[in-house]
mmCIF file of C-alpha atoms in Angstrom:
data_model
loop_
_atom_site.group_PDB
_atom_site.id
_atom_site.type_symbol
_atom_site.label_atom_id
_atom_site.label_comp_id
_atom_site.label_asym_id
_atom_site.label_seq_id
_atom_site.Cartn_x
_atom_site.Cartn_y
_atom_site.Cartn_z
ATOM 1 C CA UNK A 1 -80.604 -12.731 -18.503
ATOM 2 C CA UNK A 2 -84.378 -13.061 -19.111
ATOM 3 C CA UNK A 3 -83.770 -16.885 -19.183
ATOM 4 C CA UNK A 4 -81.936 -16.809 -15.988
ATOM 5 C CA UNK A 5 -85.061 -15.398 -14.273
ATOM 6 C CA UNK A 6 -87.578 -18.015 -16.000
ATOM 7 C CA UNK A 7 -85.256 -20.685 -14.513
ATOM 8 C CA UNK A 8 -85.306 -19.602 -11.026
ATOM 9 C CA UNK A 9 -88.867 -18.815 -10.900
ATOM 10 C CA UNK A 10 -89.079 -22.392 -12.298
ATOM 11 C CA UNK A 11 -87.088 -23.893 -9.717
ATOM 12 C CA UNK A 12 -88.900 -21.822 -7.080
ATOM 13 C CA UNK A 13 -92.254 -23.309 -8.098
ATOM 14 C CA UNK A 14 -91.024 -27.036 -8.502
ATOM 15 C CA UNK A 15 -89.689 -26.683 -4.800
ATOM 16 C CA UNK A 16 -92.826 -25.398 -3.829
ATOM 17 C CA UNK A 17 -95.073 -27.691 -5.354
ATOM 18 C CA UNK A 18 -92.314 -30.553 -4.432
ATOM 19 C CA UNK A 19 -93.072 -29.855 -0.484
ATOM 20 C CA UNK A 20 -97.020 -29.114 -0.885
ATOM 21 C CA UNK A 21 -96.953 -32.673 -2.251
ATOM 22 C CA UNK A 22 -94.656 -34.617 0.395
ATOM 23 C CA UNK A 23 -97.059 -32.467 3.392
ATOM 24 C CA UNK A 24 -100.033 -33.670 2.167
ATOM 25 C CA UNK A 25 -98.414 -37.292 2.092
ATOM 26 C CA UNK A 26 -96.901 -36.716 5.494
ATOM 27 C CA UNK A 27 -100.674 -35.699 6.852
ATOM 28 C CA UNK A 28 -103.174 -37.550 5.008
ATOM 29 C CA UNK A 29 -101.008 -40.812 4.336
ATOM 30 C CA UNK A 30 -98.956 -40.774 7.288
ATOM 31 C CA UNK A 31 -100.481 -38.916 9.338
ATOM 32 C CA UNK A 32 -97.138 -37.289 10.404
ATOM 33 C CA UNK A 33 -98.249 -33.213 10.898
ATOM 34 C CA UNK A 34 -95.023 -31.867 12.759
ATOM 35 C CA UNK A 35 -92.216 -32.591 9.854
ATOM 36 C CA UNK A 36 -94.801 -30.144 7.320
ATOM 37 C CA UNK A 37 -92.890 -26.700 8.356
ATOM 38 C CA UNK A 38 -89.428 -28.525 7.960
ATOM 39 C CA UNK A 39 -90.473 -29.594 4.837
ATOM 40 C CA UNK A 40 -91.331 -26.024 3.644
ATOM 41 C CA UNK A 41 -88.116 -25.012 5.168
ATOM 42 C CA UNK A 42 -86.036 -27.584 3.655
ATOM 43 C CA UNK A 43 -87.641 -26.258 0.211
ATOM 44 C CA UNK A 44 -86.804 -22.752 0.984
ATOM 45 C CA UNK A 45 -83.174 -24.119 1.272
ATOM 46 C CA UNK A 46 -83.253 -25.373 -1.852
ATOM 47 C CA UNK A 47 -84.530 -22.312 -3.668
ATOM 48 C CA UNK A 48 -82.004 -20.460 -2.132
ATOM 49 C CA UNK A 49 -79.040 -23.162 -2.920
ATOM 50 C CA UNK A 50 -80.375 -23.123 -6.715
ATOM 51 C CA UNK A 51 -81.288 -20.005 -7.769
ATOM 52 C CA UNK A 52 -79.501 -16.396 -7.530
ATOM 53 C CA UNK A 53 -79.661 -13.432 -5.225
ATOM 54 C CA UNK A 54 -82.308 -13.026 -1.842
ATOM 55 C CA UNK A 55 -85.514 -12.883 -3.959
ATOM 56 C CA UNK A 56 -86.565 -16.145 -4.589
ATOM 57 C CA UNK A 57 -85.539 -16.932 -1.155
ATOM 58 C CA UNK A 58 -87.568 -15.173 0.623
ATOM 59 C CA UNK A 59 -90.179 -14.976 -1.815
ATOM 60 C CA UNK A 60 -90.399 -19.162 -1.525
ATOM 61 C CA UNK A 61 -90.204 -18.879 2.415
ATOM 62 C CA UNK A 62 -93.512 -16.278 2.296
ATOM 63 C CA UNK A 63 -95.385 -18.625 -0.095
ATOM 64 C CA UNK A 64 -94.375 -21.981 2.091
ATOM 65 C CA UNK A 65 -95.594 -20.019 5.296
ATOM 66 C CA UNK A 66 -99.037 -18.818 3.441
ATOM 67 C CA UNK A 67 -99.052 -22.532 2.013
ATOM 68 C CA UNK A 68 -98.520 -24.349 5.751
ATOM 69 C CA UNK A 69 -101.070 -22.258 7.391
ATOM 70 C CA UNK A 70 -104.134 -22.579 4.707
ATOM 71 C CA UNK A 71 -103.562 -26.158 4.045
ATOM 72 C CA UNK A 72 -102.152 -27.581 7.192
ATOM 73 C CA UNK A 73 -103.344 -25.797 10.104
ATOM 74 C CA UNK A 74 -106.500 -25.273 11.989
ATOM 75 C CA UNK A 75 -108.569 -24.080 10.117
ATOM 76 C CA UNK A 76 -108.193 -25.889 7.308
ATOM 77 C CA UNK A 77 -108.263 -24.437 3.780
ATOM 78 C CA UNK A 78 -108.469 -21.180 5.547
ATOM 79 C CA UNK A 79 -105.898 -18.222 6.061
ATOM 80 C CA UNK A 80 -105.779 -17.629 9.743
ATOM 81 C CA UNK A 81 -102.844 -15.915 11.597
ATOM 82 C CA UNK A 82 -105.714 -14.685 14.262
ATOM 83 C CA UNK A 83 -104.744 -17.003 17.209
ATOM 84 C CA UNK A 84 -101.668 -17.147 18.980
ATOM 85 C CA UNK A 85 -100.065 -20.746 18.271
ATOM 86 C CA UNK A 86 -100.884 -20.016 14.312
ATOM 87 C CA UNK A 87 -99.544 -16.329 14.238
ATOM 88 C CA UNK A 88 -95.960 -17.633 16.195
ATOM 89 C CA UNK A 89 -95.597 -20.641 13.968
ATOM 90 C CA UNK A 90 -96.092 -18.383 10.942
ATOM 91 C CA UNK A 91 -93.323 -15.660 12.778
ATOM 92 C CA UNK A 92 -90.887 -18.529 13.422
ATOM 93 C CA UNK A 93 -91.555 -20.480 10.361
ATOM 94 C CA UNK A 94 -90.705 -16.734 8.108
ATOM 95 C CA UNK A 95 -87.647 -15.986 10.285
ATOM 96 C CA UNK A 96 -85.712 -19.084 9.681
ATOM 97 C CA UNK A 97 -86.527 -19.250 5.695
ATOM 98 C CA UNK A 98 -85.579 -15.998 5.488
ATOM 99 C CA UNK A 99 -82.265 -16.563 7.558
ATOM 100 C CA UNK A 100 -81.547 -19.637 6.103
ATOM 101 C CA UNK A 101 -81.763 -17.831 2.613
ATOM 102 C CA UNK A 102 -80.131 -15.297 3.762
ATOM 103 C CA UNK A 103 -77.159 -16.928 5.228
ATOM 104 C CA UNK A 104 -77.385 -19.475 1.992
ATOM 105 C CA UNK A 105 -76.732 -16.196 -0.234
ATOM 106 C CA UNK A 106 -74.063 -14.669 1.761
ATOM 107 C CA UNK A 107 -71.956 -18.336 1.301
ATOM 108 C CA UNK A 108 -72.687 -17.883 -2.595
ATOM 109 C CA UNK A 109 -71.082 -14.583 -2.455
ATOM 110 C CA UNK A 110 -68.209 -15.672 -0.194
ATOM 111 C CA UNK A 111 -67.698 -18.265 -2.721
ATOM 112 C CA UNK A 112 -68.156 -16.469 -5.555
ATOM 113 C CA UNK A 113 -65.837 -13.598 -4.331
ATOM 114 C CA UNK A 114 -63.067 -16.345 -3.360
ATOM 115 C CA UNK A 115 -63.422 -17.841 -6.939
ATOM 116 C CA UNK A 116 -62.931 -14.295 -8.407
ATOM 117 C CA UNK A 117 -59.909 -13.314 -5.867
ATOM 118 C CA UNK A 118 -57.827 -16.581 -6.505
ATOM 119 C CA UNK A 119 -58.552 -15.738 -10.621
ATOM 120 C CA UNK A 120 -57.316 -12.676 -9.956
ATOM 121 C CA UNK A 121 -53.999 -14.144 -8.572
ATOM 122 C CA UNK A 122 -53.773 -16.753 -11.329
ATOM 123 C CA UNK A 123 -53.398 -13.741 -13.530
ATOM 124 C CA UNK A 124 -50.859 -12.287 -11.752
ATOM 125 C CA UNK A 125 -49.162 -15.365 -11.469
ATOM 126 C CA UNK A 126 -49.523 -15.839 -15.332
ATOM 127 C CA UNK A 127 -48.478 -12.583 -16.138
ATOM 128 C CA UNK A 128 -45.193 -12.655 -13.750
ATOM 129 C CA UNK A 129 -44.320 -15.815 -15.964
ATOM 130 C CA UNK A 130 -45.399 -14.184 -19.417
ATOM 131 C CA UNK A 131 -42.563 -11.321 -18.173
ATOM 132 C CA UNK A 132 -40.450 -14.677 -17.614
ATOM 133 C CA UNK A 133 -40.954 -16.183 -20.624
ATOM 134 C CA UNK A 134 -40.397 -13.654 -23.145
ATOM 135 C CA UNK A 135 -37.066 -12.191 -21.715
ATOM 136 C CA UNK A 136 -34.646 -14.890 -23.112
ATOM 137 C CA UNK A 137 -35.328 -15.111 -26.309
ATOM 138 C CA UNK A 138 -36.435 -11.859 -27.083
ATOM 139 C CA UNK A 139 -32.757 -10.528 -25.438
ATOM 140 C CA UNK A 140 -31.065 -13.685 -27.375
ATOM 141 C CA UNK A 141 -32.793 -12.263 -30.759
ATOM 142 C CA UNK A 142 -32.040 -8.672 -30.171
ATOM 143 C CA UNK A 143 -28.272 -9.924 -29.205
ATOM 144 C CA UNK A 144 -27.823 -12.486 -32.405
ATOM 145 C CA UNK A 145 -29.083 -9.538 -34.722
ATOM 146 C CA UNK A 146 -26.963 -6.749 -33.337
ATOM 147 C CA UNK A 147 -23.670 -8.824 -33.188
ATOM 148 C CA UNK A 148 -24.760 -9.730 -37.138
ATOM 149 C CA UNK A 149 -25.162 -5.972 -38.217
ATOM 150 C CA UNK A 150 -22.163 -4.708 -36.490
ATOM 151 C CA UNK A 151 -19.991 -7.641 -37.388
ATOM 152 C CA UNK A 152 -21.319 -9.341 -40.711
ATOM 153 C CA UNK A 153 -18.242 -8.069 -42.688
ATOM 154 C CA UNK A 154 -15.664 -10.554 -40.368
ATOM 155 C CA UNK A 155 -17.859 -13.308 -40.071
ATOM 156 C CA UNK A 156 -17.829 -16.377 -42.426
ATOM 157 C CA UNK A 157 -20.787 -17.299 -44.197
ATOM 158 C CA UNK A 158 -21.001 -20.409 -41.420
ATOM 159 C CA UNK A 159 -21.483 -18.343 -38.418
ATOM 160 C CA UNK A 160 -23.613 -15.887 -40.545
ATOM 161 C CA UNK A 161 -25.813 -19.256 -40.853
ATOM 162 C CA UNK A 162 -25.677 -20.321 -36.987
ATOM 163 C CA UNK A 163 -26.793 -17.142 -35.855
ATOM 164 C CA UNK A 164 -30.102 -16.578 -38.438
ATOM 165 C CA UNK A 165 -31.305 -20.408 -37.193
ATOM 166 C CA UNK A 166 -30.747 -18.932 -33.998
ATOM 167 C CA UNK A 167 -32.856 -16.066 -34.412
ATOM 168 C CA UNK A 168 -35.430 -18.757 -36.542
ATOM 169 C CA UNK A 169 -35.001 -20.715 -33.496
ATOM 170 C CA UNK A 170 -36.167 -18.264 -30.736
ATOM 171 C CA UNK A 171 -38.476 -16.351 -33.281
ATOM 172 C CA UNK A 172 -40.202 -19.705 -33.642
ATOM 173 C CA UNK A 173 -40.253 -20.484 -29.959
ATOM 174 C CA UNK A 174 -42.167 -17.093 -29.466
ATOM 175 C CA UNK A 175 -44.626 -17.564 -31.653
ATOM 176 C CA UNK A 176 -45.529 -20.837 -30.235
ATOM 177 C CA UNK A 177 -45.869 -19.014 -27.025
ATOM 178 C CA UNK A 178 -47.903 -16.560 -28.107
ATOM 179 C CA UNK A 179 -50.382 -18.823 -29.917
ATOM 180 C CA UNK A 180 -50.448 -20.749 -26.472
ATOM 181 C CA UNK A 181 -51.372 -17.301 -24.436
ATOM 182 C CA UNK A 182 -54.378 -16.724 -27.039
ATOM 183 C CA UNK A 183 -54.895 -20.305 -26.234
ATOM 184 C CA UNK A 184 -55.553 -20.201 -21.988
ATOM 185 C CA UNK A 185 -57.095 -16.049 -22.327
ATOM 186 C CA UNK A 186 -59.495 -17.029 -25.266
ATOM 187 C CA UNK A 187 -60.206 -20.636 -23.017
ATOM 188 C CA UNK A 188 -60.321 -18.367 -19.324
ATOM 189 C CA UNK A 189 -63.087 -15.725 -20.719
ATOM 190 C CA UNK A 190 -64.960 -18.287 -22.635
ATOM 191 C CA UNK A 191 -64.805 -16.626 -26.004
ATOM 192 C CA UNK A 192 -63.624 -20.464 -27.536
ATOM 193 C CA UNK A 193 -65.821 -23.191 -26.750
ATOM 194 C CA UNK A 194 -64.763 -26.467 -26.389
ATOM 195 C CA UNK A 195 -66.872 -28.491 -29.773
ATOM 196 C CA UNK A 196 -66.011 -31.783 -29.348
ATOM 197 C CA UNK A 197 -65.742 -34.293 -32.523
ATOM 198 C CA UNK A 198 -65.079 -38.288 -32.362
ATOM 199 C CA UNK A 199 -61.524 -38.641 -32.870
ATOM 200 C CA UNK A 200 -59.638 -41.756 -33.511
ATOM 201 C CA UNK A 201 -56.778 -42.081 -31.340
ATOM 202 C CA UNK A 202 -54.259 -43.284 -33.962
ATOM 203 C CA UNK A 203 -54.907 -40.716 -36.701
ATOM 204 C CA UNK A 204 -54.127 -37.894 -33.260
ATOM 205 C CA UNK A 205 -51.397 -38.682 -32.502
ATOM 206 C CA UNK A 206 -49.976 -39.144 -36.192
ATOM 207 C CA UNK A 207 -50.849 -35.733 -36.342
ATOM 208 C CA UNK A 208 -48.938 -35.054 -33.093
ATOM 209 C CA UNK A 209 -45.960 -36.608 -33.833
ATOM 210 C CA UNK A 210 -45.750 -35.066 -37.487
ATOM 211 C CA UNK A 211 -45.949 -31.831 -36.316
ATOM 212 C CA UNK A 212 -43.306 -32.592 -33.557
ATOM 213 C CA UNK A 213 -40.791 -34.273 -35.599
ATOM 214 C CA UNK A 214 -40.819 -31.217 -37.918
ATOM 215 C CA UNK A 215 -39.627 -29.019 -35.040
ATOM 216 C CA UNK A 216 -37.371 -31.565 -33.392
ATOM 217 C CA UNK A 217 -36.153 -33.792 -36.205
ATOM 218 C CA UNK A 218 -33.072 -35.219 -34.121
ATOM 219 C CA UNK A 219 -35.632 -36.382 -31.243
ATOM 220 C CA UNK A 220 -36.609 -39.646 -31.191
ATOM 221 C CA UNK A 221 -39.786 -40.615 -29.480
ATOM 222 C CA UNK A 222 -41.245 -44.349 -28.090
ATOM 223 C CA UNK A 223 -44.913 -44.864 -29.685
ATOM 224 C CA UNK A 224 -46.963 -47.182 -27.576
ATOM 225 C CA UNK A 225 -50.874 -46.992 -28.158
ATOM 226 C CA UNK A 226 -53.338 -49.753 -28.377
ATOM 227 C CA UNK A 227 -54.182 -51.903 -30.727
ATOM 228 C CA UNK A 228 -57.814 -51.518 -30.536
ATOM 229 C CA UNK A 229 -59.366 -48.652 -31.988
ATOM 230 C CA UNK A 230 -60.147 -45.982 -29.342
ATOM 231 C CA UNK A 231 -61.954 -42.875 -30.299
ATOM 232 C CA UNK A 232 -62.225 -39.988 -27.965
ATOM 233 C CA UNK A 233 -64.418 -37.109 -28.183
ATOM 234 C CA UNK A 234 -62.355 -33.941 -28.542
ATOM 235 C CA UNK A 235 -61.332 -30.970 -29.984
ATOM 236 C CA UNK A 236 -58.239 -32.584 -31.859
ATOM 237 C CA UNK A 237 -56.150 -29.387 -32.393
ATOM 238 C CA UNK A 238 -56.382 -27.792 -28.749
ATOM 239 C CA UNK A 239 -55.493 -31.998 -27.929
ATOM 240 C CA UNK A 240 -52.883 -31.593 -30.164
ATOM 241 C CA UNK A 241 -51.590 -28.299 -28.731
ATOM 242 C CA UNK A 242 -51.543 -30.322 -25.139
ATOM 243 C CA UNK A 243 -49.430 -33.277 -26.203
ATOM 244 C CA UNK A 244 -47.027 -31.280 -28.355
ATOM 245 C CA UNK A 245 -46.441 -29.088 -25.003
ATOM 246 C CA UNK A 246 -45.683 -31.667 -23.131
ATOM 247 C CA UNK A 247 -43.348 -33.097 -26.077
ATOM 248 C CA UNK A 248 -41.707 -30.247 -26.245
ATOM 249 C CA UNK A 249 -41.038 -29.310 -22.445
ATOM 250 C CA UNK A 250 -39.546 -32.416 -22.455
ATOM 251 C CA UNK A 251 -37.035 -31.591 -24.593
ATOM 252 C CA UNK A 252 -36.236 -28.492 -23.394
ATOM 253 C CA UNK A 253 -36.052 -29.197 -19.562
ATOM 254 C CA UNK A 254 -35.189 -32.811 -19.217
ATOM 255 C CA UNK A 255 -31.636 -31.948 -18.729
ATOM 256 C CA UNK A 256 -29.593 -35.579 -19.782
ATOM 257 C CA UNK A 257 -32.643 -37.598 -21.233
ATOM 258 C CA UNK A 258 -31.709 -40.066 -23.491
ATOM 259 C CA UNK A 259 -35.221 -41.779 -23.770
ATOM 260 C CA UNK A 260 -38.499 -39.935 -24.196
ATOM 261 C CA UNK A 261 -41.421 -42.386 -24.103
ATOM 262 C CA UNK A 262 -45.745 -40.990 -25.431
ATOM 263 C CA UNK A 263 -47.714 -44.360 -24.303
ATOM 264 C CA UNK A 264 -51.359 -44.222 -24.316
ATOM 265 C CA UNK A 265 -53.821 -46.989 -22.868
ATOM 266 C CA UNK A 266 -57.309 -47.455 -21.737
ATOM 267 C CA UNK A 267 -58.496 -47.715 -18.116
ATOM 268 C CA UNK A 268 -62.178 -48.756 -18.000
ATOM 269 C CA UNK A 269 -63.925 -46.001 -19.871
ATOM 270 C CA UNK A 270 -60.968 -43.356 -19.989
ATOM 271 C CA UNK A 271 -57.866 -42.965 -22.191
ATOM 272 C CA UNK A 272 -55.020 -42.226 -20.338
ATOM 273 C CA UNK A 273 -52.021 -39.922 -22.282
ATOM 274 C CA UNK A 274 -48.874 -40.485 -20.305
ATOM 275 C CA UNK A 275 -45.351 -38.489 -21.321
ATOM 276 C CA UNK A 276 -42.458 -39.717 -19.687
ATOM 277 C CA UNK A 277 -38.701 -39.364 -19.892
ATOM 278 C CA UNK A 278 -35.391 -40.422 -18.297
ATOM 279 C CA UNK A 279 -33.919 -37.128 -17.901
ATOM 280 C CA UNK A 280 -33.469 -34.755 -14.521
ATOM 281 C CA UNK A 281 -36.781 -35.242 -13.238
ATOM 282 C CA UNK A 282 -38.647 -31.557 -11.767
ATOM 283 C CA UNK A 283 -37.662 -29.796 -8.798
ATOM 284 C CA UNK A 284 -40.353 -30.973 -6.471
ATOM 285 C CA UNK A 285 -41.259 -27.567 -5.035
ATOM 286 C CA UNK A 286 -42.320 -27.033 -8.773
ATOM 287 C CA UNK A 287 -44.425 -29.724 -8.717
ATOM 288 C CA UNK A 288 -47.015 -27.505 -6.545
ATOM 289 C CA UNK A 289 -47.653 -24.763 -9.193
ATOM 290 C CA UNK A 290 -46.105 -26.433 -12.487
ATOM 291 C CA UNK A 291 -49.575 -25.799 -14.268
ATOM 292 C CA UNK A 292 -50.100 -22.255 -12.805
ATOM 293 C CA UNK A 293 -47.110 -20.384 -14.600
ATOM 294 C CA UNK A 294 -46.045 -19.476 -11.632
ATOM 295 C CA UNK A 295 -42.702 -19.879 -9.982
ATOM 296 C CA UNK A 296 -42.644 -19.668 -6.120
ATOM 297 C CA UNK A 297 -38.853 -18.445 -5.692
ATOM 298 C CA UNK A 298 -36.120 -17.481 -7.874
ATOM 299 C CA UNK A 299 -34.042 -20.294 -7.546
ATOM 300 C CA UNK A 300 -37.014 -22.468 -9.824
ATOM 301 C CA UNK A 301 -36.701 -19.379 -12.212
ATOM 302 C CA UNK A 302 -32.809 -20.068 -12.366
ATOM 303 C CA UNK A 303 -33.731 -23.736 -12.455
ATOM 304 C CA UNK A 304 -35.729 -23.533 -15.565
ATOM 305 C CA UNK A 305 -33.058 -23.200 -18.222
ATOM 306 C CA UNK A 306 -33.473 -21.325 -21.827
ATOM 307 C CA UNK A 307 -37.430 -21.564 -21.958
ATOM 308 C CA UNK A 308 -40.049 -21.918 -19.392
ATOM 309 C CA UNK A 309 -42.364 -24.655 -18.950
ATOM 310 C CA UNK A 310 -44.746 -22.198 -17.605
ATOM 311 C CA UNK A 311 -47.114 -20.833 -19.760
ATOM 312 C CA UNK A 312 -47.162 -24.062 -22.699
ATOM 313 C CA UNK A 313 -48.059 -26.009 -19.173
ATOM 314 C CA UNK A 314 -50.879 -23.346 -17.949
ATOM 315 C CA UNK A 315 -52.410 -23.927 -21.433
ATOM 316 C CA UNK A 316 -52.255 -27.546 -20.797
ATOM 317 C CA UNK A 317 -54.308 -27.782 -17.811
ATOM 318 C CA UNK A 318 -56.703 -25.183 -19.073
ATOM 319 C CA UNK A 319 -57.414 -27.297 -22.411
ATOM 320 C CA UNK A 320 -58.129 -30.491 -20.391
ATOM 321 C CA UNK A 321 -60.038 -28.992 -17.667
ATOM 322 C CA UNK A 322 -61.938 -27.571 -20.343
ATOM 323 C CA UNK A 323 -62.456 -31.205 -21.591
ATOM 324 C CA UNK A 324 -63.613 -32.763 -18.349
ATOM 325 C CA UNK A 325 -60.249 -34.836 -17.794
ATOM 326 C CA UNK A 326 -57.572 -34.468 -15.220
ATOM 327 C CA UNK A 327 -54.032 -33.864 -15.481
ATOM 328 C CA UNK A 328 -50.996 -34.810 -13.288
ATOM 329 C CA UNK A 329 -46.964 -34.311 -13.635
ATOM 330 C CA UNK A 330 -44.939 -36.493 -11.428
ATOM 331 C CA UNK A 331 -41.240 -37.229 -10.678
ATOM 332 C CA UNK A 332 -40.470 -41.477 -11.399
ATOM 333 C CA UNK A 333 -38.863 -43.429 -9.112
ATOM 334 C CA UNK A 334 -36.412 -44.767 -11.975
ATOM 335 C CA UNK A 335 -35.448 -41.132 -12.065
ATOM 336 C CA UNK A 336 -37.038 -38.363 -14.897
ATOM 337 C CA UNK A 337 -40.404 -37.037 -15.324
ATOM 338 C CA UNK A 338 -44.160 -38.616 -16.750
ATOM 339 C CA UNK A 339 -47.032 -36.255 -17.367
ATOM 340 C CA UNK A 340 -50.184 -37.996 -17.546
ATOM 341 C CA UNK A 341 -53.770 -37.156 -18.780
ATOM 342 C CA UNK A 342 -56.868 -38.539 -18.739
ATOM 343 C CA UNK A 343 -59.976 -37.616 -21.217
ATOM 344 C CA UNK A 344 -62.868 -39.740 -21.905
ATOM 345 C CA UNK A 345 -63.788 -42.256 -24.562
ATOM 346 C CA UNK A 346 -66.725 -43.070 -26.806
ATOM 347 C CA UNK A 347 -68.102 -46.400 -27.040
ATOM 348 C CA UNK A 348 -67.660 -47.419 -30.899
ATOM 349 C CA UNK A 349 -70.811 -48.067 -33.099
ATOM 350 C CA UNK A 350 -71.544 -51.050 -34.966
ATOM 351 C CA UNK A 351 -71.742 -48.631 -38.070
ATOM 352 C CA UNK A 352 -67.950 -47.231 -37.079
ATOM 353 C CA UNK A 353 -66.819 -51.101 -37.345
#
């Protein structure tokens, strides 16, 4: 807090000293007197813009009005708000600063109110699709477990079998859930912060793809990455946790995909992630809010099969956002889905050759 307030008195004083500088230019140099009170107002602006609260504000638009009429008015080098034209132009010249701080300070709050109200909905949205989430398989574990108390005795050690790996199945599924919902909260309060490490491309997604083909051993998946080296500066295992996401929505909502494709390239200095498959593509109304966890009607909620793509997708676009990149999901024109990503590179060192 105490550092806040050294910045802003900082940036009040810059400003200040900023337009006491370009005045004298304008009236010594240029000889160009009637642009000095813009320039204090213009300052005041500024202050107002960059630092917090009215205070500064108005405290900059007293000290530019003090400054104007010592340094730039007749008398020079002299307070003097005796005569009429001097007295006004200080009146006027206060007024506006202080309006225009004022008014600059009210848009902050708007602003900052509107940031904080759609937050607010993104919980609710998040939480409507938690609710969502955790229904299927926690019903389909509670079902499996019942039916195997009440009926173990006249079941044969096969379906005994089928229904445990069910259970494993949707017990498994949950806790991947949960470790993404620690994920986004931990990521939306800023208790985890983002340490990025250079990160060779190839040795990420060998990581990826091990941990993937140990949960989907039956899925095949199309490799295509560059031949260059190409390190990025990341945190690898919330990276990981993106592409894995994306992996595994695939699987689990591409109704009829036969080919699932992870192809990464570089565009200028950017390395583009892009997931695509050949399988029912996504409802476009989904489209709109596929990385909000939110669904806008209950038919997308019918639409979404076993397990939602809506929280594993929320943590997606919170991870990279975190990250500086962008992220995108799109339907193809061949017919399926491609999610695509974007996080910067680093420029490789003679010493990393």
């Amino acid at each position: 807090m105490f550092a806040k307030y050294i910045k802003d008195s900082l940036i009040t004083i810059l400003a200040l000293i900023c337009a006491f500088g370009l005045s004298l230019l304008f009236q010594y140099k240029l000889a160009v007197e009637e642009h000095i009170t813009t320039v204090f107002v213009f300052a005041v602006f500024l202050v107002s813009l960059l630092t917090k609260g009215y205070l500064y504000g108005v405290m900059a638009a007293f000290a530019g009005t003090i400054a104007v009429n010592y340094a730039f008015t007749f008398p020079l080098f002299a307070l003097d708000f005796t005569t009429t034209v001097n007295f006004i132009s200080g009146i006027v010249m206060i007024s506006v600063a202080v309006l225009t701080s004022a008014l600059i300070t009210k848009l902050k709050k708007h602003e900052a109110m509107k940031a904080e109200s759609e937050k607010e909905y993104m919980r609710a949205n998040l939480l409507r699709a938690v609710s969502h989430d955790l229904r299927t398989p926690l019903t389909t574990i509670y079902g499996s477990s019942t039916t195997l108390l009440e009926n173990s005795a006249g079941m044969t050690e096969e379906q005994k079998i089928k229904i445990v790996e069910g259970i494993k199945e949707d017990s498994e599924w949950l806790v991947r859930m949960v470790e993404n919902l620690l994920s986004i909260t931990r990521l939306d309060s800023g208790q985890v912060k983002i340490i990025k490490t250079p990160t060779v491309l190839e040795e990420l997604i060998d990581s990826v793809i091990l941990k993937f083909r140990k949960r989907y051993p039956k899925q095949s998946v199309t490799i295509e990455i560059p031949d260059d080296m190409v390190v990025i500066p990341v945190d690898a295992i919330l990276i990981e946790q993106v592409i894995v996401n994306i992996l595994e929505n695939a699987v689990q909502h591409a109704v009829g995909m036969t080919k699932l494709t992870f192809r990464v390239f570089t565009l200028g200095k950017q390395a583009i992630f892009e997931i695509s498959d050949n399988g029912c593509g996504i409802n476009p109304k989904r489209l709109e809010t596929i990385f909000t966890g939110y669904y806008t009607s209950e038919t997308e909620i019918a639409d979404s099969h076993k397990k939602n793509a809506g929280i594993g997708l929320s943590v997606c676009a919170t991870i990279i956002k975190a990250h500086g990149g962008t992220i995108k999901a799109e339907n193809q024109k061949t017919g399926g889905a491609v999610f695509r990503f974007a996080l910067d590179t680093e420029e490789i060192s003679n010493d990393t050759e």
